[in-house]
Short mmCIF file of C-alpha atoms in Angstrom, two decimals:
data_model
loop_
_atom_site.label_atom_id
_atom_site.label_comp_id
_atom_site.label_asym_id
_atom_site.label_seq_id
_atom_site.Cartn_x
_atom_site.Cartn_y
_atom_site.Cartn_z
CA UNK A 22 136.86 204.50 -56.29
CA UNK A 23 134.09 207.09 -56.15
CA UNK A 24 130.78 206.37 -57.72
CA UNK A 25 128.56 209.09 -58.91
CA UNK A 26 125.63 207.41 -56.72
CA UNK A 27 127.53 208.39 -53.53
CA UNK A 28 127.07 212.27 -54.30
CA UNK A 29 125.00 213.94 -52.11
CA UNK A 30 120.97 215.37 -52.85
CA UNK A 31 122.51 219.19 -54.14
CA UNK A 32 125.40 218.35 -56.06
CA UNK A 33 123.08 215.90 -57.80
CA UNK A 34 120.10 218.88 -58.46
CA UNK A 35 122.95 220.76 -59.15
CA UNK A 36 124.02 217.71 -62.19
CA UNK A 37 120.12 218.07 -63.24
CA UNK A 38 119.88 221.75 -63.98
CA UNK A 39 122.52 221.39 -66.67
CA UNK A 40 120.55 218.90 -69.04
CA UNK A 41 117.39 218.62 -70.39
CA UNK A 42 114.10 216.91 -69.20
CA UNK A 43 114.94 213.82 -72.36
CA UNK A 44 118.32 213.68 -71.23
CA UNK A 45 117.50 213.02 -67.59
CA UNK A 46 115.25 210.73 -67.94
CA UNK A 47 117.40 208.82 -70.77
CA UNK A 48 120.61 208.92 -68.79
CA UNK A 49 119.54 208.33 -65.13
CA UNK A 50 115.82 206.90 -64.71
CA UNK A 51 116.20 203.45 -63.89
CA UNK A 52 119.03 203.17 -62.35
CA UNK A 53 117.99 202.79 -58.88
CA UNK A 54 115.66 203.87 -56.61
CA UNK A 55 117.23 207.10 -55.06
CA UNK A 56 117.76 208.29 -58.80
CA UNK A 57 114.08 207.75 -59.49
CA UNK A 58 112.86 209.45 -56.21
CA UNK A 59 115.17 212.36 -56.73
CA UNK A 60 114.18 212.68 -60.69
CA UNK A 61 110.15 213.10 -59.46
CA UNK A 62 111.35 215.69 -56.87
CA UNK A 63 113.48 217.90 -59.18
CA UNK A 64 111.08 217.74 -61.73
CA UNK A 65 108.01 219.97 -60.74
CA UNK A 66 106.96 220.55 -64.34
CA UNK A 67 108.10 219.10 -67.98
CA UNK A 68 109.45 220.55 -71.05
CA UNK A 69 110.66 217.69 -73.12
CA UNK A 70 112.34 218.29 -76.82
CA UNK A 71 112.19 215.66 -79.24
CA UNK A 72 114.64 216.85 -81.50
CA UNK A 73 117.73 214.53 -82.20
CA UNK A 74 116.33 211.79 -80.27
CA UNK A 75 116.55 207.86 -81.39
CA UNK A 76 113.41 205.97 -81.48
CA UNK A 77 114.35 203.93 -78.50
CA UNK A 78 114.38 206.63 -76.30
CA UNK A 79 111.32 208.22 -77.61
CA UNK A 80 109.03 204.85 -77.39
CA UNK A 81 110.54 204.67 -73.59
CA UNK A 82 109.66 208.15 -72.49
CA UNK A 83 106.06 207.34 -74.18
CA UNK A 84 105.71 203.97 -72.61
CA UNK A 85 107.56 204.37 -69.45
CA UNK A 86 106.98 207.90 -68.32
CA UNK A 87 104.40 210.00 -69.92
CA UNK A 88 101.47 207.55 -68.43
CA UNK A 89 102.32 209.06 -65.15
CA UNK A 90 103.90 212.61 -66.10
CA UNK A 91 101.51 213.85 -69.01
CA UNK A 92 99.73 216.07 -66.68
CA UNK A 93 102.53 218.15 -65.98
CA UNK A 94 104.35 218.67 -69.46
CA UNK A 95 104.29 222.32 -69.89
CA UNK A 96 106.42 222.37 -73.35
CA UNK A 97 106.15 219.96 -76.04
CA UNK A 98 109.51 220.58 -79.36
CA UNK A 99 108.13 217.56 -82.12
CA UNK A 100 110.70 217.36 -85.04
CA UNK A 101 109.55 215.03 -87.99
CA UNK A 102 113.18 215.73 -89.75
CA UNK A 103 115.58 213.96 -91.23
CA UNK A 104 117.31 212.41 -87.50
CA UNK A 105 113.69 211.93 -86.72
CA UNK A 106 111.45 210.25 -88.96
CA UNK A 107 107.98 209.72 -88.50
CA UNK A 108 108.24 210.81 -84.91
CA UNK A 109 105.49 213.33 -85.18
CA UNK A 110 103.27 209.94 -85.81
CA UNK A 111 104.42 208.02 -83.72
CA UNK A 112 103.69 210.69 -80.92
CA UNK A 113 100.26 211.57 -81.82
CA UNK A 114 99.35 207.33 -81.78
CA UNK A 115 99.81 207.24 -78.01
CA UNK A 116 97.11 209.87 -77.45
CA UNK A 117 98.19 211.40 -74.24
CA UNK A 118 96.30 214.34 -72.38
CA UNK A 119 98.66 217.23 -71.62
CA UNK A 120 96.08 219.44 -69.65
CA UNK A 121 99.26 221.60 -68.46
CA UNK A 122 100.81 221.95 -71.66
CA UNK A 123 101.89 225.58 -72.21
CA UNK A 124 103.80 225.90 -75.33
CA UNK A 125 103.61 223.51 -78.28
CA UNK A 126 106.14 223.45 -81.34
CA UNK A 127 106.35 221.33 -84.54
CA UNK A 128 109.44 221.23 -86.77
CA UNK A 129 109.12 219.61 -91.08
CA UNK A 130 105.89 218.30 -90.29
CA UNK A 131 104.21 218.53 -93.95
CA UNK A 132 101.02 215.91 -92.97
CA UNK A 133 98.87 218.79 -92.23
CA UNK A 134 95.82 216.53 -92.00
CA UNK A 135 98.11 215.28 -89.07
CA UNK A 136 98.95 218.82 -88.05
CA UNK A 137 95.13 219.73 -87.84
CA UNK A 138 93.84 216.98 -86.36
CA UNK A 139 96.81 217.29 -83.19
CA UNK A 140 95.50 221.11 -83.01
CA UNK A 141 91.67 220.31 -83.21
CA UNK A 142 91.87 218.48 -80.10
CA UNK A 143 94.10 221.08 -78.31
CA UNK A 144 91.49 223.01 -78.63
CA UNK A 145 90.42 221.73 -75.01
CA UNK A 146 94.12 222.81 -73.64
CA UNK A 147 93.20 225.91 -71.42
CA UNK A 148 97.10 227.00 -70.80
CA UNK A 149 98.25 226.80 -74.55
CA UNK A 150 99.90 230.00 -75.02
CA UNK A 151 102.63 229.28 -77.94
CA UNK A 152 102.35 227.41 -81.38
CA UNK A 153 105.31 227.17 -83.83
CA UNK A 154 105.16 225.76 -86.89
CA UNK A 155 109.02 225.40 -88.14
CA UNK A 156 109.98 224.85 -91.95
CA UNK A 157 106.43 223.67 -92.87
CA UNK A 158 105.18 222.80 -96.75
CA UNK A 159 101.41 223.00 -96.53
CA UNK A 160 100.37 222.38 -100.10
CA UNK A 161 96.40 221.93 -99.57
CA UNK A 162 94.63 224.98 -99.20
CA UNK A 163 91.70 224.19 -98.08
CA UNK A 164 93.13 221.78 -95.32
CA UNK A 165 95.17 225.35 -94.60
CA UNK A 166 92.27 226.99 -94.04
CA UNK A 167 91.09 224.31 -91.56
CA UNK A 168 94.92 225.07 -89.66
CA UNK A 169 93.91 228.78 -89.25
CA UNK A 170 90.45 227.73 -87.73
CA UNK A 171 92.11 225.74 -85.49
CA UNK A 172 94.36 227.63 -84.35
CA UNK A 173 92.39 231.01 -84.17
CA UNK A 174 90.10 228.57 -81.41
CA UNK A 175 92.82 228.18 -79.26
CA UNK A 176 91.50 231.03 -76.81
CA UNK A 177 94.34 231.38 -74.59
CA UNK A 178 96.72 231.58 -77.54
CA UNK A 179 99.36 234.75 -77.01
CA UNK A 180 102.04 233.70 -79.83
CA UNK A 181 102.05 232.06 -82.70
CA UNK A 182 104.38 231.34 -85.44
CA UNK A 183 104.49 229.66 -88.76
CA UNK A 184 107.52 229.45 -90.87
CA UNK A 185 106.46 228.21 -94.56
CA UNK A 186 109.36 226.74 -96.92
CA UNK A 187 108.46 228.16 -99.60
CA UNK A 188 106.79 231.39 -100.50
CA UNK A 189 103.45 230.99 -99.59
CA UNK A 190 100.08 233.11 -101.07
CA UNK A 191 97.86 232.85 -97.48
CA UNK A 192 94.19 233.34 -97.83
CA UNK A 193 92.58 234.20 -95.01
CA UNK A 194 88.17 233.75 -95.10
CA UNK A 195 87.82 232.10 -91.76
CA UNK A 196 85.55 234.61 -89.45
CA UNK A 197 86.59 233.43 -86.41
CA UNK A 198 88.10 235.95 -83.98
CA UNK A 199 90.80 235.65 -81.38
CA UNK A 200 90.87 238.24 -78.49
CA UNK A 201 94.11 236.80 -77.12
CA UNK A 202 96.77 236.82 -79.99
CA UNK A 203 99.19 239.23 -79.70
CA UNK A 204 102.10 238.10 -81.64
CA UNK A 205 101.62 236.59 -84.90
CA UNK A 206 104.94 235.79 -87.22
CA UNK A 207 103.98 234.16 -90.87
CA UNK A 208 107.52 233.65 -92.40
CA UNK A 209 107.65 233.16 -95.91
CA UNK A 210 103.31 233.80 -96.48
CA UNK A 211 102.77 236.60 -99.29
CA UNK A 212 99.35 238.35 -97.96
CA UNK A 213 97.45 241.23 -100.03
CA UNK A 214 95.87 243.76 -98.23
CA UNK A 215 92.17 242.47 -97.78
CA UNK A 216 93.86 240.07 -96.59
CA UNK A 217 95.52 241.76 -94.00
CA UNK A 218 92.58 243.44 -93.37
CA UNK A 219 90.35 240.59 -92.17
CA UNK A 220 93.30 239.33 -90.21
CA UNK A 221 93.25 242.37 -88.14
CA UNK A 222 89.61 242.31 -87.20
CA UNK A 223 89.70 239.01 -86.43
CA UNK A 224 92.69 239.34 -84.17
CA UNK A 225 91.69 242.88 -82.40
CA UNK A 226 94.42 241.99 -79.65
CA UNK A 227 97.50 242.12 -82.30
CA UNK A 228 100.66 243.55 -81.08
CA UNK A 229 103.56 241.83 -83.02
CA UNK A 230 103.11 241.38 -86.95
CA UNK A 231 106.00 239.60 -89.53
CA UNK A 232 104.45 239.50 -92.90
CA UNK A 233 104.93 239.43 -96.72
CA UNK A 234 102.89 242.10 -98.31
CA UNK A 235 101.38 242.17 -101.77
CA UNK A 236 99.38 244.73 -103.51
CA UNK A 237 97.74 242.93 -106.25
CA UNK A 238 96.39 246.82 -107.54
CA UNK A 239 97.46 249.81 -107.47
CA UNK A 240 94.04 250.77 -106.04
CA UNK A 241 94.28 247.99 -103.05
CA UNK A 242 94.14 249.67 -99.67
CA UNK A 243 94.27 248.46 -96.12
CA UNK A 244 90.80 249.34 -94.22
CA UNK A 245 90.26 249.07 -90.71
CA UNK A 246 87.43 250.44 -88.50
CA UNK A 247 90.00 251.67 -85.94
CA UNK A 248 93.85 251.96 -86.01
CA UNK A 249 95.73 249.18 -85.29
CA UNK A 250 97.75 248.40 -81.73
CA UNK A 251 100.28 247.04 -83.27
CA UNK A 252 103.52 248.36 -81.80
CA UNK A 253 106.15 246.04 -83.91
CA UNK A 254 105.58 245.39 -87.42
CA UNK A 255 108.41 243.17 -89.37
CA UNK A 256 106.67 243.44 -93.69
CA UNK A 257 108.57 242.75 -96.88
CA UNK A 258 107.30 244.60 -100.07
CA UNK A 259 107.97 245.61 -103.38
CA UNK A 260 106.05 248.54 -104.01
CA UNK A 261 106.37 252.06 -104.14
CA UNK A 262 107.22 254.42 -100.90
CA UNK A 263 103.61 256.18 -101.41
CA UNK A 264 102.35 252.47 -100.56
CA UNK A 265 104.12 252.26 -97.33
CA UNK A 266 102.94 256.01 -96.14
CA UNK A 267 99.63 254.83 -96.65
CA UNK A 268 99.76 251.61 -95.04
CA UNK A 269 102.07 253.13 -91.98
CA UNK A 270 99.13 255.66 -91.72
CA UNK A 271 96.95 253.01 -89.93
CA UNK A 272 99.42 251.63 -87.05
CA UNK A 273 100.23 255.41 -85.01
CA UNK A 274 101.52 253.19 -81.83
CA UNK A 275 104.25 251.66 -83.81
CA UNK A 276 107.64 251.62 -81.48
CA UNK A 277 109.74 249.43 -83.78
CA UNK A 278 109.41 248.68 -87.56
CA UNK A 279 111.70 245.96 -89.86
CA UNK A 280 111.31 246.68 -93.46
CA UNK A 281 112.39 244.69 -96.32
CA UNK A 282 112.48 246.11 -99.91
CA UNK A 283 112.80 245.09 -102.79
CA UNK A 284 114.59 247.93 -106.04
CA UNK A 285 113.19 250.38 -103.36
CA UNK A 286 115.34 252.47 -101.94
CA UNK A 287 114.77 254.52 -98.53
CA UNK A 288 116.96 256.86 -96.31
CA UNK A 289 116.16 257.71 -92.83
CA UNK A 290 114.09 260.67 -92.96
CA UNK A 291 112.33 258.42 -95.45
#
């Protein structure tokens, strides 16, 4: 009978390119030796997804392999949801340094004490070029304020996303600026236009906007000291067309625009 053992060095990094870093190391670390030795060599770098995992095979990748792997996890997916409870937790107690890690995403983490705490000391991470906050319910806003500090001081940051559950009225006061954001998505956040305002001078580098806007008067206006870079811009509004001609007045290298109304109807030439 053949045993899967006996297959040569390529069919086996052939096996490993179809499955995930988890699943590797949950199906065939251990096993023997040769399995060990080839898992190291296929594995130059790390991206290891947490979602759907049992807490067996979390605590083993923590205790087993991250002591001697940490340092060259490039992606990090953390799900806190229901066929993961209290992993996000659990993960943050074993304090590990990823000084590689690249791109970072969260999923129904709503402990944003947690949350900020996790992104205050990644603050030190110099390759951290993606957040993503996924179906989030940030109640405190003062603690959200802290979360926008945070993650406006990660200086290599190029993309970020936040997806609230529920809509969302953001405030933004910090003064902090960020040179390297370029894409910014805030699903589900309602921001007025002073708002919107500060969030373009403090992120000068903008490129790639998704946004709720409100216009709490009829008098609001957006004011920047120069036009905006942005070249896509994803808003949702309810107010008039005259609104949006005024606002679209400030971003001339726009190249592709998603616009969601609300009782207001546009055609084309509109």
């Amino acid at each position: 009978m053949f045993q899967f053992e006996w297959l040569p060095n390529e069919v086996l990094f052939e096996v490993f390119q179809y499955l995930h870093d988890v699943q590797l190391y949950c199906a065939f670390y251990g096993l023997n030796c040769r399995l060990n030795r080839l898992l190291a060599i296929h594995s130059r770098d790390y991206h290891f997804d947490f979602r759907s995992i049992s807490k067996r095979e979390f605590d083993l990748i923590c205790k087993e392999h991250f002591p001697s792997i940490s340092h060259r996890v490039e992606s990090l997916f953390l799900s806190n949801d229901d066929q993961t409870p209290n992993l996000f937790n659990r993960f943050y107690s074993y304090r590990f340094e990823f000084v590689r890690l690249q791109s970072l995403c969260i999923d129904s983490v709503n402990c944003l004490s947690l949350v900020n705490e996790l992104l205050f000391e990644c603050r030190r991470l110099t390759n951290l070029r993606r957040l993503c906050l996924f179906k989030c319910d940030f109640k405190d806003q003062k603690m959200f304020v802290d979360l926008i500090e945070n993650i406006w001081n990660l200086k290599k940051l190029i993309s970020c996303r936040i997806d609230h559950r529920f809509p969302y009225d953001l405030k933004l006061i910090n003064e902090t600026r960020n040179s390297t954001l370029e894409n910014l998505s805030l699903e589900n956040f309602q921001v007025d236009l002073n708002a919107l305002t500060h969030l373009f001078r403090c992120t000068p580098s903008l490129r790639q906007l998704n946004v709720s806007l409100i216009q709490r008067l009829e008098t609001d206006r957006i004011h920047l000291e120069k036009p905006s870079t942005i070249t896509l811009l994803k808003i949702s509004f309810r107010k008039s067309f005259d609104f949006m001609y005024i606002l679209f007045q400030n971003f001339p290298f726009l190249k592709r625009v998603v616009i969601q109304t609300f009782r207001l109807y546009l055609t084309g030439n509109d």
